[in-house]
Amino acid sequence: MIPGTIGAPTPHNPHQDDDMNTASRTSHAPAQEDPRHTQNRNRRMELMPEVMARSHMNERLRQAESQRLATAMLLERRSRRLQRRAARASHRARRALARAVM
């Protein structure tokens, strides 16, 4: 940054420079003080591909189940239609036989 612009540390304002350094140190301090924080973060990063794979497999299972239900519904409709057609053909055959006997 150009000296004299807003937010830039200037040689005549040492407090501004100190404020910026303490702010940067305090923002990183919790991670340095607590090694469990970095361990947990590393563990989460290691497990992320596993979580993503599990999520992907769950989505694939939902899609497969949806596809299976749609196919079953189509087969059920087709079987009902064929059953009605067979019942009509049987009824016509009985009527034709009844007419032939009379």
Coordinates of C-alpha atoms in Angstrom, one line a residue:
M1 CA 0.0 0.0 0.0
I2 CA 1.0 3.6 -0.5
P3 CA 2.0 5.4 2.7
G4 CA -0.5 7.9 3.7
T5 CA -3.6 6.0 2.3
I6 CA -6.3 4.9 4.6
G7 CA -5.5 1.7 6.5
A8 CA -1.9 1.7 5.6
P9 CA 0.7 1.6 8.4
T10 CA 2.7 4.8 8.4
P11 CA 6.0 5.4 10.1
H12 CA 4.6 8.2 12.3
N13 CA 1.7 6.0 13.7
P14 CA 3.4 3.0 15.5
H15 CA 0.1 2.1 17.3
Q16 CA -1.6 1.3 14.0
D17 CA 1.1 -1.2 13.1
D18 CA 1.0 -2.8 16.6
D19 CA -2.8 -3.1 16.4
M20 CA -2.5 -5.0 13.1
N21 CA 0.1 -7.4 14.5
T22 CA -1.9 -8.2 17.6
A23 CA -5.0 -8.8 15.6
S24 CA -3.3 -11.2 13.3
R25 CA -1.7 -13.0 16.3
T26 CA -4.9 -13.4 18.2
S27 CA -6.8 -14.7 15.2
H28 CA -4.4 -17.7 14.9
A29 CA -3.9 -18.2 18.6
P30 CA -6.7 -20.7 19.4
A31 CA -5.4 -23.1 16.7
Q32 CA -1.8 -22.9 18.1
E33 CA -2.9 -23.3 21.7
D34 CA -5.1 -26.3 21.2
P35 CA -3.5 -29.2 19.2
R36 CA -6.8 -31.1 19.4
H37 CA -8.4 -28.4 17.1
T38 CA -5.9 -29.2 14.3
Q39 CA -6.2 -32.9 15.0
N40 CA -10.0 -32.7 14.7
R41 CA -9.7 -30.6 11.5
N42 CA -7.2 -33.1 10.0
R43 CA -9.5 -36.0 11.0
R44 CA -12.5 -34.2 9.4
M45 CA -10.4 -33.7 6.2
E46 CA -9.4 -37.3 6.1
L47 CA -13.0 -38.5 6.6
M48 CA -14.4 -36.1 4.0
P49 CA -14.0 -38.4 1.0
E50 CA -15.7 -41.2 3.0
V51 CA -18.6 -38.9 3.9
M52 CA -18.9 -37.8 0.3
A53 CA -18.9 -41.4 -1.0
R54 CA -21.5 -42.4 1.6
S55 CA -23.7 -39.5 0.5
H56 CA -23.2 -40.4 -3.1
M57 CA -24.2 -44.0 -2.5
N58 CA -27.3 -43.0 -0.5
E59 CA -28.3 -40.8 -3.4
R60 CA -27.8 -43.7 -5.8
L61 CA -29.8 -46.0 -3.6
R62 CA -32.7 -43.5 -3.5
Q63 CA -32.6 -43.2 -7.3
A64 CA -32.5 -47.0 -7.7
E65 CA -35.5 -47.3 -5.3
S66 CA -37.4 -44.6 -7.2
Q67 CA -36.7 -46.4 -10.5
R68 CA -37.8 -49.7 -9.0
L69 CA -41.0 -48.3 -7.8
A70 CA -41.7 -46.6 -11.1
T71 CA -41.1 -49.9 -13.0
A72 CA -43.3 -51.8 -10.6
M73 CA -46.1 -49.3 -11.1
L74 CA -45.8 -49.6 -14.9
L75 CA -45.8 -53.4 -14.7
E76 CA -48.9 -53.3 -12.4
R77 CA -50.8 -51.1 -14.8
R78 CA -49.8 -53.3 -17.7
S79 CA -50.9 -56.4 -15.9
R80 CA -54.3 -54.9 -14.9
R81 CA -54.9 -53.8 -18.5
L82 CA -54.0 -57.3 -19.8
Q83 CA -56.3 -58.8 -17.1
R84 CA -59.2 -56.6 -18.2
R85 CA -58.6 -57.6 -21.8
A86 CA -58.6 -61.3 -20.9
A87 CA -61.8 -60.9 -18.9
R88 CA -63.5 -59.2 -21.9
A89 CA -62.3 -61.9 -24.2
S90 CA -63.6 -64.6 -21.8
H91 CA -66.9 -62.9 -21.5
R92 CA -67.2 -62.7 -25.3
A93 CA -66.3 -66.3 -25.6
R94 CA -69.0 -67.3 -23.1
R95 CA -71.6 -65.2 -24.9
A96 CA -70.7 -66.8 -28.2
L97 CA -70.9 -70.3 -26.7
A98 CA -74.3 -69.5 -25.1
R99 CA -75.6 -68.3 -28.5
A100 CA -74.3 -71.4 -30.2
V101 CA -76.0 -73.8 -27.7
M102 CA -79.3 -72.0 -27.9

